[in-house]
Amino acid sequence: MWKYANPANFLRLANALIPWTGGITALLLALGLWGAFFASPADYQQGETVRIMYIHVPAAWLSMFCYGVMTLSALGTLVWRHPLADAAQKAAAPLGAAFTFICLVTGSLWGKPMWGTWWVWDARLTSVLVLFIIYLGLIALWQTIEEPSQAARAAAILTLVGVVNLPVIKFSVDWWSTLHQPASVFRLGGPTIHASMLWPLLVMAVAFTLLFVTLHLMATRNEILRRRLRRLSIVTARGETPLSSLQIVEALR
Amino acid sequence: MSAHSPFIFAAYALTFLVVAVMTGAIIRQYYGLRRALEKFPPRKGGDEADGT
């Protein structure tokens, strides 16, 4: 594992993996969407609106999974001071924010016809909104601090502070009386969803996870290249500068 | 076509849009960085020398 934690080895591994994970993601998304729209029945209470769940639930899982990846990366930054951990953490934050945004908006689009309201200040909804704000805060922190190693340490500390929100999200439906339904897949007594609805949900969950893996590999690769460009720009700025500052700023965007 | 179809359509359309924008931005960034790096002379040790 440590062998692949070298940035140069990671770039080679990422270049080899991305076409495969991307291809499998596309296939699984196609299968999952077919299952969600054509192979699974409408719910006896929710009707056709249940089809929103095939994207809402995987997005919700990914919003937390992504934060878990960031937490591990934060430990890598603070404990082992590994540069790849910094890059992985920075690359994951916008992806986590995007999945959390999808989760919140699709939940709202489901809530209006089912609950009669776009939003309630329910413990589950509010804790997921807090997660979204934490992601935005982390992205802002990376943008604000210019020195990558300082930004990585600050972001790692904020990530570890924010991890307390994950159990709150998970158990909010058990700890408080909420409008949001309790867990129906990962529970002690087994899933309460019928198999005809469960398999498309699980396929979509795996597809979303692979989508995250693919995008995270790509974004981490970008971050490594960005740091390489930054380092080369600083080194060459002392002698002959091959790039104009405008070109560097354009590439760093 | 149910009364709730617009909600279902909006949810899937928004998800597609967010994923497409995110993927497009990452790919665009990658090619921008590659173009910028090509303007630097190749390093003696190749990628192995990279200690980023």
PDB file of N, CA and C in Angstrom, chain A residues 68 72 76 92 94 125 135 178 229 236:
ATOM      1  N   GLY A  68     -15.892  10.103   5.245  1.00  0.00           N
ATOM      2  CA  GLY A  68     -15.053   9.065   5.854  1.00  0.00           C
ATOM      3  C   GLY A  68     -13.684   9.000   5.181  1.00  0.00           C
ATOM      4  N   LEU A  72      -9.948   9.754   6.934  1.00  0.00           N
ATOM      5  CA  LEU A  72      -8.746   8.908   6.849  1.00  0.00           C
ATOM      6  C   LEU A  72      -7.576   9.705   6.266  1.00  0.00           C
ATOM      7  N   GLY A  76      -3.908  10.778   7.732  1.00  0.00           N
ATOM      8  CA  GLY A  76      -2.668  10.613   6.963  1.00  0.00           C
ATOM      9  C   GLY A  76      -1.853  11.893   6.931  1.00  0.00           C
ATOM     10  N   ALA A  92     -11.303  15.303  -2.435  1.00  0.00           N
ATOM     11  CA  ALA A  92     -12.581  14.691  -2.035  1.00  0.00           C
ATOM     12  C   ALA A  92     -13.630  15.726  -1.631  1.00  0.00           C
ATOM     13  N   PRO A  94     -14.825  18.757  -2.803  1.00  0.00           N
ATOM     14  CA  PRO A  94     -15.880  19.186  -3.745  1.00  0.00           C
ATOM     15  C   PRO A  94     -16.808  18.039  -4.154  1.00  0.00           C
ATOM     16  N   LEU A 125     -32.380  15.982   8.420  1.00  0.00           N
ATOM     17  CA  LEU A 125     -32.173  16.977   7.351  1.00  0.00           C
ATOM     18  C   LEU A 125     -31.183  18.060   7.795  1.00  0.00           C
ATOM     19  N   TYR A 135     -18.457  20.864   4.312  1.00  0.00           N
ATOM     20  CA  TYR A 135     -17.754  20.683   3.031  1.00  0.00           C
ATOM     21  C   TYR A 135     -17.408  22.044   2.410  1.00  0.00           C
ATOM     22  N   THR A 178     -38.209  12.057  14.470  1.00  0.00           N
ATOM     23  CA  THR A 178     -38.025  12.815  13.227  1.00  0.00           C
ATOM     24  C   THR A 178     -39.073  12.445  12.185  1.00  0.00           C
ATOM     25  N   LEU A 229       3.247  21.485 -10.949  1.00  0.00           N
ATOM     26  CA  LEU A 229       3.326  22.726 -11.724  1.00  0.00           C
ATOM     27  C   LEU A 229       3.734  23.900 -10.833  1.00  0.00           C
ATOM     28  N   THR A 236      11.658  27.464 -11.634  1.00  0.00           N
ATOM     29  CA  THR A 236      12.081  28.126 -12.874  1.00  0.00           C
ATOM     30  C   THR A 236      11.959  29.644 -12.796  1.00  0.00           C
TER      31      THR A 236
END
